[in-house]
mmCIF file of C-alpha atoms and ligand atoms in Angstrom:
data_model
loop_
_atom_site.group_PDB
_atom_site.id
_atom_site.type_symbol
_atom_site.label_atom_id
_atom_site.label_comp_id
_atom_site.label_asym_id
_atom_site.label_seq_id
_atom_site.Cartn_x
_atom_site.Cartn_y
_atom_site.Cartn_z
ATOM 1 C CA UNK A 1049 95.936 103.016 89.167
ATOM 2 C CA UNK A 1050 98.248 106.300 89.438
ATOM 3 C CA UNK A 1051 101.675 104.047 88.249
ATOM 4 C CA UNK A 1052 99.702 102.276 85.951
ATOM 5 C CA UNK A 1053 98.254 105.457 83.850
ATOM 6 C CA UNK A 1054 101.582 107.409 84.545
ATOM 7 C CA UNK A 1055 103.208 104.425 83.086
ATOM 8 C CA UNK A 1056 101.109 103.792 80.684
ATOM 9 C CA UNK A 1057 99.136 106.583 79.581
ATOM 10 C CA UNK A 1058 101.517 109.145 80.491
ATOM 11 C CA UNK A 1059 104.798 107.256 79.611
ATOM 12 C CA UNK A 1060 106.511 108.923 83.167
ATOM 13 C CA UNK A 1061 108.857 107.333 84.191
ATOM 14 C CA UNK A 1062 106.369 106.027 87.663
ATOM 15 C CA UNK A 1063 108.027 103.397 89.784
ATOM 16 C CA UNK A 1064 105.276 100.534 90.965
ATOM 17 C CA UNK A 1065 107.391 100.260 94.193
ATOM 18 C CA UNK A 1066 106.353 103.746 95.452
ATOM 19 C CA UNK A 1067 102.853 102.257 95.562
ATOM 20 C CA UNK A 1068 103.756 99.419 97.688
ATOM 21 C CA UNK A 1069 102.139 99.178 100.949
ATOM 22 C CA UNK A 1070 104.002 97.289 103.582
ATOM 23 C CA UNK A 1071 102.851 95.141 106.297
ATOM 24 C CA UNK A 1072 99.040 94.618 105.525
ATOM 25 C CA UNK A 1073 98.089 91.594 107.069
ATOM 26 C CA UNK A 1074 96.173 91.712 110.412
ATOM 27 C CA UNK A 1075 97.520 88.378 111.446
ATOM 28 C CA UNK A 1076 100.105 88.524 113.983
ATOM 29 C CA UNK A 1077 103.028 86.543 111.991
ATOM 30 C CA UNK A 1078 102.382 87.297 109.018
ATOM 31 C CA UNK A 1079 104.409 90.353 108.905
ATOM 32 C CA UNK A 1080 106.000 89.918 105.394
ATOM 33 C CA UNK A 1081 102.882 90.428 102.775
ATOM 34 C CA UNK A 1082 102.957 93.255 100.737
ATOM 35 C CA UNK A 1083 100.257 94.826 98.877
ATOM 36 C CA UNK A 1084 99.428 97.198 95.557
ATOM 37 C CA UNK A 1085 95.764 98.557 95.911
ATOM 38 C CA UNK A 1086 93.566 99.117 93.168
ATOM 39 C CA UNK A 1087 90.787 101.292 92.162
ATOM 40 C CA UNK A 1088 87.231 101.405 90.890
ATOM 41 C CA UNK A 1089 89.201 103.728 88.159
ATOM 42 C CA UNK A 1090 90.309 100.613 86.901
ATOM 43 C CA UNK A 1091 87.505 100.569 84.052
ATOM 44 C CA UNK A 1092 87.960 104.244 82.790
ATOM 45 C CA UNK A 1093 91.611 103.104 82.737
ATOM 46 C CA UNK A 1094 90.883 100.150 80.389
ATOM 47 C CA UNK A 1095 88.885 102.446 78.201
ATOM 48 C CA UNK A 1096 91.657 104.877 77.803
ATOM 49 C CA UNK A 1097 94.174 102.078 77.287
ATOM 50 C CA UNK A 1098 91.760 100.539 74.245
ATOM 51 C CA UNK A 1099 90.666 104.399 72.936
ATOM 52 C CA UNK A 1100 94.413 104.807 72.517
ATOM 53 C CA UNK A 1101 95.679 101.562 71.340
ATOM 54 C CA UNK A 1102 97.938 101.153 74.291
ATOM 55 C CA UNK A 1103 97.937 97.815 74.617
ATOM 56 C CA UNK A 1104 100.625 96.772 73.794
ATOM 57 C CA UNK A 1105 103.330 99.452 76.240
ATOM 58 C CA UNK A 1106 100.439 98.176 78.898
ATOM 59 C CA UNK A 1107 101.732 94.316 78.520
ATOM 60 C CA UNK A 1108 105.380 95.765 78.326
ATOM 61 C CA UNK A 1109 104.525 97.703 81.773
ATOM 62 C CA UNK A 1110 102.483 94.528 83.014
ATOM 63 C CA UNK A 1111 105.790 92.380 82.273
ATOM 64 C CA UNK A 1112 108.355 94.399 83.697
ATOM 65 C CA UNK A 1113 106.799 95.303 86.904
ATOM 66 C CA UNK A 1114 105.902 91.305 87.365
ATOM 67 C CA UNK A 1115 109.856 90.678 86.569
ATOM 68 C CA UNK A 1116 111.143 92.680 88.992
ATOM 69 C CA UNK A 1117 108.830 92.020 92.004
ATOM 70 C CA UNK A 1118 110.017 88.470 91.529
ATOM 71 C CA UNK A 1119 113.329 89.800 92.416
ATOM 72 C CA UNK A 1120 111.932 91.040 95.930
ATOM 73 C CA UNK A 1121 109.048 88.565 96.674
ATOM 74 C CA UNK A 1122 108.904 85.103 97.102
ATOM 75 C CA UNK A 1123 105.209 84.505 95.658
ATOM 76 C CA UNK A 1124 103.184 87.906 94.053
ATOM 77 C CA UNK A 1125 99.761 87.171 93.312
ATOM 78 C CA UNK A 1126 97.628 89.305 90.982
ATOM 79 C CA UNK A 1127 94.492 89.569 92.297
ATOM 80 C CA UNK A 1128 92.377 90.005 88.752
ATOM 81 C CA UNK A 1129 88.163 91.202 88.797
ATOM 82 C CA UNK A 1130 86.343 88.245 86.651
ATOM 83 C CA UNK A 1131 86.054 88.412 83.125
ATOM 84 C CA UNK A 1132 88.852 88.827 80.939
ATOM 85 C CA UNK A 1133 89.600 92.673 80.758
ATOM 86 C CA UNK A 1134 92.570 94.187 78.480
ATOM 87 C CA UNK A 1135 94.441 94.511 82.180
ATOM 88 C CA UNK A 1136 93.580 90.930 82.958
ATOM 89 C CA UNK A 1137 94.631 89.521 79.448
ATOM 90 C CA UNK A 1138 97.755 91.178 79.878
ATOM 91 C CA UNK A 1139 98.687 89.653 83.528
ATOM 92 C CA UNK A 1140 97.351 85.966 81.763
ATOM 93 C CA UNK A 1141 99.916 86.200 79.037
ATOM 94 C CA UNK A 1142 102.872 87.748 81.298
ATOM 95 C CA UNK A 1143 102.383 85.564 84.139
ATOM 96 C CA UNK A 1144 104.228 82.381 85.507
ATOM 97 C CA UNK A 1145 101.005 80.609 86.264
ATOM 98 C CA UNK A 1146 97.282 80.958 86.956
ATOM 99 C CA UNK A 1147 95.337 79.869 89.250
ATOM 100 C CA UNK A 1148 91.029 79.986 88.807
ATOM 101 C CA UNK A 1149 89.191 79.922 92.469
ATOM 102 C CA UNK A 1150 85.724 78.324 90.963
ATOM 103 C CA UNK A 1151 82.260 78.353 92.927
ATOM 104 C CA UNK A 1152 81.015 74.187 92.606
ATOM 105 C CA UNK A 1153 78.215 75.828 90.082
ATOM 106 C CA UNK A 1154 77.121 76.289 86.785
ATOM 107 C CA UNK A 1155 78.321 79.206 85.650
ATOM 108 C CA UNK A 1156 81.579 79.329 87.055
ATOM 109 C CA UNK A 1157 82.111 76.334 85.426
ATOM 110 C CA UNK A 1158 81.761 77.951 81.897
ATOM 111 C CA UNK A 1159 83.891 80.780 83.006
ATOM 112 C CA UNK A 1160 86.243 78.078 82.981
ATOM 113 C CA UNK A 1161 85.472 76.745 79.519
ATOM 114 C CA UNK A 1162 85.808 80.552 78.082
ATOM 115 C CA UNK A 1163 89.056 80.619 80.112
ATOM 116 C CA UNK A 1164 90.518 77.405 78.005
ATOM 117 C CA UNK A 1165 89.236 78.830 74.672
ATOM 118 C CA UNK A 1166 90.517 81.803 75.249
ATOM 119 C CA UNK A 1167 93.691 80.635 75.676
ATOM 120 C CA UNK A 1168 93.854 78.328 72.937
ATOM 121 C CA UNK A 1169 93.005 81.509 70.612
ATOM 122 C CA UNK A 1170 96.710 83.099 69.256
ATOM 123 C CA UNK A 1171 98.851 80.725 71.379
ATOM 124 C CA UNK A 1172 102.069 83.121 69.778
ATOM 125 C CA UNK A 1173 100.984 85.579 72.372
ATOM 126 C CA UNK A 1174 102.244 83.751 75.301
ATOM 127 C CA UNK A 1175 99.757 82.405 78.530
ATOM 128 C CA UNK A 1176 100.998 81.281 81.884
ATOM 129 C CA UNK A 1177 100.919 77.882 82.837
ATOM 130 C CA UNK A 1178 97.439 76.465 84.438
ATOM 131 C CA UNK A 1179 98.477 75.991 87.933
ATOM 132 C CA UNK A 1180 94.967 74.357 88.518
ATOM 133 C CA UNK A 1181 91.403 75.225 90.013
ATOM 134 C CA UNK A 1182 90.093 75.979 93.121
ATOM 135 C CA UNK A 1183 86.405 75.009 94.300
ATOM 136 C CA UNK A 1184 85.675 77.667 96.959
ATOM 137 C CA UNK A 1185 82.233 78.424 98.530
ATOM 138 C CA UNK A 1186 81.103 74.583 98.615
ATOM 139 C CA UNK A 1187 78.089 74.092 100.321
ATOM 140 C CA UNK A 1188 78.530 70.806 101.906
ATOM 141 C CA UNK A 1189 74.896 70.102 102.657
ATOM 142 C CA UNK A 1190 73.982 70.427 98.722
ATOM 143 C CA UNK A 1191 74.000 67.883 96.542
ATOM 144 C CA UNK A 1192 73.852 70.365 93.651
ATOM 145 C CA UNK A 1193 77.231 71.652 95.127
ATOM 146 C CA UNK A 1194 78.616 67.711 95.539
ATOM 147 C CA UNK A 1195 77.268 67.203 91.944
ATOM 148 C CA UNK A 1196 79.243 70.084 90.295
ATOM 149 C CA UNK A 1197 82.533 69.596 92.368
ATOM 150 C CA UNK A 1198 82.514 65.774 91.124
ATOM 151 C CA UNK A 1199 81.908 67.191 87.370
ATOM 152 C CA UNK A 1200 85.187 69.761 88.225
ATOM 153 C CA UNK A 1201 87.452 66.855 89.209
ATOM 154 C CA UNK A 1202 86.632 64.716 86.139
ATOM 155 C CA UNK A 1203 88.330 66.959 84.224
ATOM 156 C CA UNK A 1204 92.285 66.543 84.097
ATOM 157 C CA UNK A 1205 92.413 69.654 82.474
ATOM 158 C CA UNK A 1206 91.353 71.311 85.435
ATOM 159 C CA UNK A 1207 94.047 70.097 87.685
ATOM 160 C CA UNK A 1208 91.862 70.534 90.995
ATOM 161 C CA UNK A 1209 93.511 70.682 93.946
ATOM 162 C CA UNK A 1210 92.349 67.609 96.346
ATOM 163 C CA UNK A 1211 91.525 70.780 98.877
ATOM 164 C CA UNK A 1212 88.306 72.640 98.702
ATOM 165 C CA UNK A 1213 87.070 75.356 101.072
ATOM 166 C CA UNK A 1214 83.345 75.076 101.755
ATOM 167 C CA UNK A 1215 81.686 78.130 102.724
ATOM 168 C CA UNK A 1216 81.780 78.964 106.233
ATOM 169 C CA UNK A 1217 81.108 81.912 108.322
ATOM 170 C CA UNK A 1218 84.796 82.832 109.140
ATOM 171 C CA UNK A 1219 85.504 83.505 105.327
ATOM 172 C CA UNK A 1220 82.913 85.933 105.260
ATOM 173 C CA UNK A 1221 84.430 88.174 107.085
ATOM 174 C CA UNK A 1222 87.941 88.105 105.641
ATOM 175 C CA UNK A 1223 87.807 91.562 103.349
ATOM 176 C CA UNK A 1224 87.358 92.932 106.864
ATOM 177 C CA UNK A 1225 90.867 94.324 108.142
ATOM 178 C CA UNK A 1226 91.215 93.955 111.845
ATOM 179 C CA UNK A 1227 92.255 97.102 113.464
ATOM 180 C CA UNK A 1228 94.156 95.167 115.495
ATOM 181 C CA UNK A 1229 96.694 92.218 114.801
ATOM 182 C CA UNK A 1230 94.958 88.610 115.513
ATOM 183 C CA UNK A 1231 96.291 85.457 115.674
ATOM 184 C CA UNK A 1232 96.390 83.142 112.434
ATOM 185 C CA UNK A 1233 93.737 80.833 114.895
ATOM 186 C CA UNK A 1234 91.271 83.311 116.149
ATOM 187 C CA UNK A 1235 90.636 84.590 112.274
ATOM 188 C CA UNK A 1236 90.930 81.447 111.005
ATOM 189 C CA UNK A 1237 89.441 78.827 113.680
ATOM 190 C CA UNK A 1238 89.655 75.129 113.685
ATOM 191 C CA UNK A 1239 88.698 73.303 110.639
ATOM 192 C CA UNK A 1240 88.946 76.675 108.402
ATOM 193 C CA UNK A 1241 92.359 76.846 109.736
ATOM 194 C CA UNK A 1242 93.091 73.488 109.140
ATOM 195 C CA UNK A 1243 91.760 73.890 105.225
ATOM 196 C CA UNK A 1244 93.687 76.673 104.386
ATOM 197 C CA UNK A 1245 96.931 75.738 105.372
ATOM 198 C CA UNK A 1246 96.340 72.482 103.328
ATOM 199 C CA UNK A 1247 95.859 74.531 100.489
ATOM 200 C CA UNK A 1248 98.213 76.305 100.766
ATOM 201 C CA UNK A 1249 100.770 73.504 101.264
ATOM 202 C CA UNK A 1250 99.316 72.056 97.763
ATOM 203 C CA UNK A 1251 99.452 75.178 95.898
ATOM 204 C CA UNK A 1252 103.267 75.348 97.518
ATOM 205 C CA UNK A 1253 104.205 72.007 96.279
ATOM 206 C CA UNK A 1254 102.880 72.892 92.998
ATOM 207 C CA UNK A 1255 105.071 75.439 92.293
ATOM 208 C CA UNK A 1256 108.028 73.941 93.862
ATOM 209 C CA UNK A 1257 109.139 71.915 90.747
ATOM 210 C CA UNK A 1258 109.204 75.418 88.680
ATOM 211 C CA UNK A 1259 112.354 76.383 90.395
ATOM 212 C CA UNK A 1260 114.933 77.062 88.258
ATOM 213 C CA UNK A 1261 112.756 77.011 85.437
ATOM 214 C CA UNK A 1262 110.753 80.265 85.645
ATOM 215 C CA UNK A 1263 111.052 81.223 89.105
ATOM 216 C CA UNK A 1264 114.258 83.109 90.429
ATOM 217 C CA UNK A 1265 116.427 82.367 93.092
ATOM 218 C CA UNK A 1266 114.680 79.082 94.823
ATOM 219 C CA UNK A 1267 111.897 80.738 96.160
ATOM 220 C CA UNK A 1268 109.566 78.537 95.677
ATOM 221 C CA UNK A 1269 111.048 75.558 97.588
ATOM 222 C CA UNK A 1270 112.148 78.165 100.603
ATOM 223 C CA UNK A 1271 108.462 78.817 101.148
ATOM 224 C CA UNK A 1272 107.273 75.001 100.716
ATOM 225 C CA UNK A 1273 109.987 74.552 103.535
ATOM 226 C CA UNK A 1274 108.721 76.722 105.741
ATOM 227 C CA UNK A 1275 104.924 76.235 104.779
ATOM 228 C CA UNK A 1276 105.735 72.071 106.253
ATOM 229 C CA UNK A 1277 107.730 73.232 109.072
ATOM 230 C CA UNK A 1278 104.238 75.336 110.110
ATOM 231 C CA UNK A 1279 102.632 72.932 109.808
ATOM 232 C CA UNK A 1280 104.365 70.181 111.399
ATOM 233 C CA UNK A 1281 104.566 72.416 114.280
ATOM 234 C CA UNK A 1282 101.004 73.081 114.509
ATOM 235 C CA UNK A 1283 100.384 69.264 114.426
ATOM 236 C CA UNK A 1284 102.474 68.752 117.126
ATOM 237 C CA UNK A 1285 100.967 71.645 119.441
ATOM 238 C CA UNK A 1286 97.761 70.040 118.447
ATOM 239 C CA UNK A 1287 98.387 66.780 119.558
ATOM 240 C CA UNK A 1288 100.432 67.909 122.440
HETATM 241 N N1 ATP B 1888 84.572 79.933 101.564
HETATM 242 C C1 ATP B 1888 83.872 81.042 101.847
HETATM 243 N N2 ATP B 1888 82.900 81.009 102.797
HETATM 244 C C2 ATP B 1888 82.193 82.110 103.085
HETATM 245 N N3 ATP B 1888 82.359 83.305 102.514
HETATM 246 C C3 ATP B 1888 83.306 83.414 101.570
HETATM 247 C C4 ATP B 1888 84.110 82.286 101.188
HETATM 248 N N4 ATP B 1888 84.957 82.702 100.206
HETATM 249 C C5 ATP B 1888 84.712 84.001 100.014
HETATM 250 N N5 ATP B 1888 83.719 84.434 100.815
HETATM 251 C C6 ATP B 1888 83.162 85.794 100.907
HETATM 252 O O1 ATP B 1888 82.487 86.113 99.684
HETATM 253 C C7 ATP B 1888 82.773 87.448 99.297
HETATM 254 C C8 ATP B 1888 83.411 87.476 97.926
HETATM 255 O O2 ATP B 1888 84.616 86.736 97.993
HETATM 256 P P1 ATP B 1888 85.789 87.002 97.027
HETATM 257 O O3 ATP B 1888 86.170 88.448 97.081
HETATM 258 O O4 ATP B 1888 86.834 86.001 97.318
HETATM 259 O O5 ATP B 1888 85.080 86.638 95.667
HETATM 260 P P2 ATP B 1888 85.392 87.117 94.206
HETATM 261 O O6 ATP B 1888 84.784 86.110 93.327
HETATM 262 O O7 ATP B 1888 86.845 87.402 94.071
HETATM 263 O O8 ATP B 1888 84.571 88.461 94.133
HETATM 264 P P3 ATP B 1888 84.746 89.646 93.063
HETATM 265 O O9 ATP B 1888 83.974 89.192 91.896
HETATM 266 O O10 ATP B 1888 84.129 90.816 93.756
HETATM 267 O O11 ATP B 1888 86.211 89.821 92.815
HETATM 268 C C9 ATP B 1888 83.668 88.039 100.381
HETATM 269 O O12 ATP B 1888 82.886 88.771 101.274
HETATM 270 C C10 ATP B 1888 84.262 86.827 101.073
HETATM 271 O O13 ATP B 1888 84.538 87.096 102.398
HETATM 272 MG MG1 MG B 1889 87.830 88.882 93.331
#
């Protein structure tokens, strides 16, 4: 919030990388993730942004800060609150890609309709690529659930990926940051585990054939690499 309303509001000349906070993660090896916080200011900053027709530096601002963290990170996800805010529309039209984590139910499911129309309103502005959908929080015992995933998938549109999480005690405790570090196993256990490192390899592979296109430096493919050499190795501890 502070770089964006210096940058923005103030027009200093606010660096986001002062505001980066380094080693987050409470899993043991993942030592590399990096992380901006935000603020529940983040409203009265939208207001001032639309009071003062600042749109438009905001996108500039939104652009160059998602330009050069591509220089230092391999992957930088924007983490955006639902609906589409002026801050949102302005990562959507300055990103690479998007990706849309969807409940299987019915209202996320328009979310996702407003999404597409949304998009297809002034194409000139620019949109990231759809890098496909999500289902999260799948109740496996609901038909309801079964019912709306199956409508998801019929979709190309939506590109679903073939993995969906269901929801599961484990995840529910994820916005909780372990004091202490933790093994990638005893916060993710078994099948959960299992899941998310399949997604993870999907969503890798997706973005794999972008290199060279619109992400730097072969990033993409590095990760993938290392995402199947994880995983081959936990197979083979599994097994063993
Ligand atoms: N698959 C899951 N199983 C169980 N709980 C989950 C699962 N996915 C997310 N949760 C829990 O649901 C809560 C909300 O999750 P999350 O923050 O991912 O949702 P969100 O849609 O981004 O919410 P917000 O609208 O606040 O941004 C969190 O407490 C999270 O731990
Ligand atoms: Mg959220």
């Amino acid at each position: 919030m502070d770089y964006l309303i210096g940058a923005v509001l103030k027009e200093s000349p606010a660096s986001w990388r002062d505001f980066v906070m380094t080693d987050v993660s409470d899993v043991d090896d993942a030592r590399s993730i990096a992380l901006i916080p935000s603020d529940t200011n983040l409203t009265l900053f939208e207001r001032e942004v639309s009071k003062g027709d600042h749109e438009a530096r905001l996108r500039k601002t939104v652009g160059a800060c998602l330009t050069e963290a591509a220089e230092t990170y391999d992957i930088v996800l924007i983490d955006s609150a639902p609906g589409l805010s002026v801050l949102t529309e302005c990562f959507l039209r300055e990103t690479n890609f998007y990706l849309s984590p969807t409940r299987p139910d019915y209202i996320s499911t328009r979310g996702l309709k407003f999404l597409r129309e949304f998009r297809q309103r002034n194409p000139e502005m620019g949109f990231g690529d759809n890098l496909g959908v999500i289902i999260n929080m799948k109740d496996p015992r609901s038909p309801q659930d079964e019912h709306f995933d199956h409508w998801l998938r019929q979709d190309p549109e939506h590109q679903c990926f073939q993995q969906s999480i269901p929801r599961v005690t484990p995840l529910q405790a994820t916005g909780f940051i372990s004091p202490h570090t933790r093994s990638y196993w005893a916060k993710y256990p078994g099948e959960t585990g299992d899941q998310l490192r399949r997604l993870t390899l999907e969503l890798l592979s997706r973005l794999a054939p972008a290199q060279g296109d619109t992400l730097g430096a072969g990033s993409a493919p590095r990760a993938e690499g290392k995402a199947k050499a994880m995983w081959a190795s936990w197979k083979d501890r599994r097994t063993a």
